[in-house]
Amino acid sequence: MLVENGSSEYVIVLGSNATATEQKAATELQKYIKAISGAKLSVVTDNSAVADKEIIVGHTTREGNHSFNREELGEEGFVVKRARIFF
């Protein structure tokens, strides 16, 4: 579950060098999740400790072996994946 009873264990992770577009995407995601569910997810950078449950926005150090071809996504594309990554 992303949110249950207005609470979430997830954080939104941005790269430490996130672009303005990536920062905007993270804050918009945060805003809409709060509007829909009442839960305000924290936005952190990839310099923070790895959390058990993360939503990754943009280029980060968290991609591991679950990478994809970013060029195929274009400017407005996105990928949704559920992955369990162990560090």
GROMACS .gro file of N, CA and C in nm:
model
  261
    1MET      N    1   0.083  -0.118   0.000
    1MET     CA    2   0.000   0.000   0.000
    1MET      C    3   0.087   0.124   0.000
    2LEU      N    4   0.054   0.216  -0.084
    2LEU     CA    5   0.124   0.344  -0.085
    2LEU      C    6   0.081   0.427   0.036
    3VAL      N    7  -0.049   0.432   0.059
    3VAL     CA    8  -0.104   0.507   0.172
    3VAL      C    9  -0.213   0.424   0.236
    4GLU      N   10  -0.215   0.424   0.369
    4GLU     CA   11  -0.321   0.355   0.441
    4GLU      C   12  -0.360   0.440   0.561
    5ASN      N   13  -0.488   0.470   0.571
    5ASN     CA   14  -0.540   0.552   0.681
    5ASN      C   15  -0.468   0.686   0.693
    6GLY      N   16  -0.440   0.748   0.579
    6GLY     CA   17  -0.378   0.880   0.578
    6GLY      C   18  -0.231   0.882   0.613
    7SER      N   19  -0.167   0.766   0.613
    7SER     CA   20  -0.026   0.756   0.649
    7SER      C   21   0.048   0.673   0.545
    8SER      N   22   0.177   0.701   0.528
    8SER     CA   23   0.257   0.628   0.430
    8SER      C   24   0.397   0.605   0.482
    9GLU      N   25   0.454   0.492   0.446
    9GLU     CA   26   0.593   0.460   0.480
    9GLU      C   27   0.688   0.502   0.367
   10TYR      N   28   0.635   0.556   0.259
   10TYR     CA   29   0.715   0.593   0.143
   10TYR      C   30   0.774   0.733   0.154
   11VAL      N   31   0.887   0.752   0.088
   11VAL     CA   32   0.945   0.884   0.068
   11VAL      C   33   0.967   0.903  -0.082
   12ILE      N   34   0.971   1.026  -0.125
   12ILE     CA   35   1.001   1.059  -0.264
   12ILE      C   36   1.148   1.097  -0.270
   13VAL      N   37   1.224   1.032  -0.360
   13VAL     CA   38   1.368   1.052  -0.368
   13VAL      C   39   1.404   1.122  -0.499
   14LEU      N   40   1.480   1.231  -0.485
   14LEU     CA   41   1.535   1.305  -0.598
   14LEU      C   42   1.686   1.289  -0.598
   15GLY      N   43   1.748   1.303  -0.714
   15GLY     CA   44   1.893   1.306  -0.721
   15GLY      C   45   1.945   1.434  -0.656
   16SER      N   46   2.065   1.429  -0.603
   16SER     CA   47   2.121   1.547  -0.538
   16SER      C   48   2.142   1.661  -0.637
   17ASN      N   49   2.151   1.629  -0.765
   17ASN     CA   50   2.165   1.731  -0.870
   17ASN      C   51   2.039   1.739  -0.954
   18ALA      N   52   1.924   1.724  -0.893
   18ALA     CA   53   1.797   1.721  -0.966
   18ALA      C   54   1.776   1.850  -1.045
   19THR      N   55   1.720   1.834  -1.163
   19THR     CA   56   1.687   1.950  -1.246
   19THR      C   57   1.563   2.018  -1.189
   20ALA      N   58   1.536   2.137  -1.237
   20ALA     CA   59   1.416   2.209  -1.195
   20ALA      C   60   1.291   2.129  -1.232
   21THR      N   61   1.294   2.063  -1.346
   21THR     CA   62   1.180   1.981  -1.389
   21THR      C   63   1.160   1.862  -1.296
   22GLU      N   64   1.268   1.797  -1.256
   22GLU     CA   65   1.257   1.684  -1.163
   22GLU      C   66   1.207   1.730  -1.026
   23GLN      N   67   1.255   1.844  -0.980
   23GLN     CA   68   1.208   1.900  -0.852
   23GLN      C   69   1.059   1.931  -0.858
   24LYS      N   70   1.017   1.989  -0.969
   24LYS     CA   71   0.874   2.021  -0.988
   24LYS      C   72   0.792   1.893  -0.989
   25ALA      N   73   0.841   1.790  -1.058
   25ALA     CA   74   0.770   1.662  -1.064
   25ALA      C   75   0.753   1.603  -0.925
   26ALA      N   76   0.857   1.610  -0.844
   26ALA     CA   77   0.850   1.554  -0.708
   26ALA      C   78   0.750   1.631  -0.622
   27THR      N   79   0.751   1.763  -0.630
   27THR     CA   80   0.657   1.840  -0.548
   27THR      C   81   0.513   1.824  -0.597
   28GLU      N   82   0.495   1.810  -0.728
   28GLU     CA   83   0.360   1.785  -0.780
   28GLU      C   84   0.310   1.648  -0.735
   29LEU      N   85   0.397   1.547  -0.741
   29LEU     CA   86   0.360   1.414  -0.694
   29LEU      C   87   0.323   1.419  -0.546
   30GLN      N   88   0.404   1.485  -0.466
   30GLN     CA   89   0.377   1.501  -0.324
   30GLN      C   90   0.241   1.568  -0.303
   31LYS      N   91   0.216   1.675  -0.377
   31LYS     CA   92   0.091   1.750  -0.363
   31LYS      C   93  -0.031   1.664  -0.397
   32TYR      N   94  -0.024   1.588  -0.507
   32TYR     CA   95  -0.139   1.509  -0.548
   32TYR      C   96  -0.162   1.388  -0.459
   33ILE      N   97  -0.056   1.326  -0.410
   33ILE     CA   98  -0.075   1.215  -0.316
   33ILE      C   99  -0.143   1.267  -0.189
   34LYS      N  100  -0.101   1.385  -0.143
   34LYS     CA  101  -0.164   1.443  -0.024
   34LYS      C  102  -0.311   1.477  -0.051
   35ALA      N  103  -0.339   1.533  -0.168
   35ALA     CA  104  -0.477   1.570  -0.201
   35ALA      C  105  -0.567   1.447  -0.208
   36ILE      N  106  -0.516   1.339  -0.261
   36ILE     CA  107  -0.594   1.217  -0.278
   36ILE      C  108  -0.611   1.140  -0.147
   37SER      N  109  -0.503   1.136  -0.067
   37SER     CA  110  -0.501   1.044   0.047
   37SER      C  111  -0.489   1.109   0.185
   38GLY      N  112  -0.445   1.234   0.188
   38GLY     CA  113  -0.420   1.300   0.315
   38GLY      C  114  -0.280   1.279   0.368
   39ALA      N  115  -0.200   1.194   0.304
   39ALA     CA  116  -0.063   1.166   0.348
   39ALA      C  117   0.035   1.256   0.274
   40LYS      N  118   0.120   1.326   0.348
   40LYS     CA  119   0.224   1.408   0.286
   40LYS      C  120   0.356   1.334   0.293
   41LEU      N  121   0.402   1.285   0.178
   41LEU     CA  122   0.528   1.213   0.172
   41LEU      C  123   0.644   1.312   0.174
   42SER      N  124   0.750   1.278   0.245
   42SER     CA  125   0.870   1.361   0.248
   42SER      C  126   0.942   1.351   0.114
   43VAL      N  127   1.005   1.460   0.074
   43VAL     CA  128   1.091   1.461  -0.044
   43VAL      C  129   1.234   1.472   0.006
   44VAL      N  130   1.318   1.374  -0.031
   44VAL     CA  131   1.457   1.370   0.014
   44VAL      C  132   1.548   1.353  -0.107
   45THR      N  133   1.678   1.373  -0.088
   45THR     CA  134   1.772   1.349  -0.197
   45THR      C  135   1.835   1.212  -0.182
   46ASP      N  136   1.901   1.169  -0.287
   46ASP     CA  137   1.966   1.038  -0.284
   46ASP      C  138   2.091   1.037  -0.196
   47ASN      N  139   2.123   1.149  -0.132
   47ASN     CA  140   2.230   1.152  -0.032
   47ASN      C  141   2.182   1.100   0.103
   48SER      N  142   2.049   1.091   0.119
   48SER     CA  143   1.993   1.043   0.245
   48SER      C  144   2.002   0.891   0.251
   49ALA      N  145   1.985   0.837   0.370
   49ALA     CA  146   1.988   0.692   0.387
   49ALA      C  147   1.878   0.627   0.304
   50VAL      N  148   1.905   0.509   0.254
   50VAL     CA  149   1.806   0.436   0.175
   50VAL      C  150   1.690   0.396   0.264
   51ALA      N  151   1.569   0.426   0.220
   51ALA     CA  152   1.448   0.387   0.293
   51ALA      C  153   1.397   0.255   0.238
   52ASP      N  154   1.316   0.187   0.316
   52ASP     CA  155   1.258   0.060   0.271
   52ASP      C  156   1.163   0.082   0.153
   53LYS      N  157   1.095   0.196   0.151
   53LYS     CA  158   0.994   0.221   0.049
   53LYS      C  159   1.018   0.360  -0.010
   54GLU      N  160   1.055   0.361  -0.139
   54GLU     CA  161   1.089   0.486  -0.205
   54GLU      C  162   1.019   0.499  -0.339
   55ILE      N  163   0.987   0.622  -0.372
   55ILE     CA  164   0.940   0.658  -0.506
   55ILE      C  165   1.051   0.743  -0.564
   56ILE      N  166   1.112   0.698  -0.671
   56ILE     CA  167   1.228   0.765  -0.728
   56ILE      C  168   1.184   0.854  -0.843
   57VAL      N  169   1.227   0.980  -0.839
   57VAL     CA  170   1.193   1.076  -0.944
   57VAL      C  171   1.322   1.126  -1.008
   58GLY      N  172   1.336   1.105  -1.137
   58GLY     CA  173   1.453   1.156  -1.210
   58GLY      C  174   1.576   1.070  -1.192
   59HIS      N  175   1.691   1.129  -1.227
   59HIS     CA  176   1.819   1.059  -1.217
   59HIS      C  177   1.863   1.056  -1.071
   60THR      N  178   1.888   0.936  -1.019
   60THR     CA  179   1.936   0.920  -0.882
   60THR      C  180   2.042   0.811  -0.878
   61THR      N  181   2.099   0.792  -0.762
   61THR     CA  182   2.195   0.683  -0.742
   61THR      C  183   2.123   0.555  -0.702
   62ARG      N  184   1.991   0.555  -0.703
   62ARG     CA  185   1.913   0.441  -0.653
   62ARG      C  186   1.870   0.343  -0.762
   63GLU      N  187   1.909   0.363  -0.885
   63GLU     CA  188   1.856   0.282  -0.995
   63GLU      C  189   1.909   0.139  -0.997
   64GLY      N  190   2.031   0.116  -0.954
   64GLY     CA  191   2.084  -0.019  -0.949
   64GLY      C  192   2.072  -0.092  -1.081
   65ASN      N  193   2.034  -0.218  -1.077
   65ASN     CA  194   2.020  -0.301  -1.197
   65ASN      C  195   1.885  -0.283  -1.264
   66HIS      N  196   1.805  -0.193  -1.215
   66HIS     CA  197   1.670  -0.175  -1.269
   66HIS      C  198   1.664  -0.054  -1.360
   67SER      N  199   1.769  -0.035  -1.437
   67SER     CA  200   1.773   0.082  -1.525
   67SER      C  201   1.690   0.056  -1.651
   68PHE      N  202   1.680   0.158  -1.732
   68PHE     CA  203   1.600   0.153  -1.854
   68PHE      C  204   1.657   0.255  -1.949
   69ASN      N  205   1.613   0.254  -2.071
   69ASN     CA  206   1.663   0.347  -2.172
   69ASN      C  207   1.591   0.480  -2.158
   70ARG      N  208   1.658   0.577  -2.099
   70ARG     CA  209   1.598   0.708  -2.077
   70ARG      C  210   1.567   0.781  -2.207
   71GLU      N  211   1.647   0.758  -2.310
   71GLU     CA  212   1.623   0.826  -2.438
   71GLU      C  213   1.490   0.786  -2.499
   72GLU      N  214   1.447   0.664  -2.477
   72GLU     CA  215   1.318   0.618  -2.530
   72GLU      C  216   1.201   0.689  -2.461
   73LEU      N  217   1.223   0.739  -2.340
   73LEU     CA  218   1.116   0.806  -2.266
   73LEU      C  219   1.088   0.946  -2.319
   74GLY      N  220   1.188   1.012  -2.376
   74GLY     CA  221   1.169   1.149  -2.423
   74GLY      C  222   1.157   1.244  -2.305
   75GLU      N  223   1.107   1.362  -2.331
   75GLU     CA  224   1.098   1.467  -2.229
   75GLU      C  225   0.989   1.441  -2.125
   76GLU      N  226   0.880   1.379  -2.163
   76GLU     CA  227   0.764   1.365  -2.074
   76GLU      C  228   0.735   1.221  -2.032
   77GLY      N  229   0.820   1.129  -2.069
   77GLY     CA  230   0.795   0.988  -2.041
   77GLY      C  231   0.819   0.952  -1.896
   78PHE      N  232   0.770   0.835  -1.857
   78PHE     CA  233   0.793   0.785  -1.722
   78PHE      C  234   0.786   0.634  -1.723
   79VAL      N  235   0.840   0.575  -1.619
   79VAL     CA  236   0.839   0.430  -1.601
   79VAL      C  237   0.787   0.403  -1.461
   80VAL      N  238   0.700   0.306  -1.450
   80VAL     CA  239   0.653   0.262  -1.319
   80VAL      C  240   0.702   0.119  -1.300
   81LYS      N  241   0.780   0.098  -1.194
   81LYS     CA  242   0.831  -0.035  -1.165
   81LYS      C  243   0.819  -0.058  -1.015
   82ARG      N  244   0.799  -0.180  -0.982
   82ARG     CA  245   0.804  -0.219  -0.842
   82ARG      C  246   0.925  -0.311  -0.829
   83ALA      N  247   1.017  -0.273  -0.745
   83ALA     CA  248   1.140  -0.350  -0.733
   83ALA      C  249   1.184  -0.357  -0.588
   84ARG      N  250   1.244  -0.463  -0.553
   84ARG     CA  251   1.303  -0.477  -0.420
   84ARG      C  252   1.454  -0.478  -0.442
   85ILE      N  253   1.518  -0.373  -0.396
   85ILE     CA  254   1.661  -0.358  -0.416
   85ILE      C  255   1.728  -0.364  -0.280
   86PHE      N  256   1.831  -0.443  -0.270
   86PHE     CA  257   1.904  -0.456  -0.144
   86PHE      C  258   2.042  -0.392  -0.161
   87PHE      N  259   2.077  -0.306  -0.069
   87PHE     CA  260   2.208  -0.239  -0.072
   87PHE      C  261   2.296  -0.294   0.035
   0.00000   0.00000   0.00000
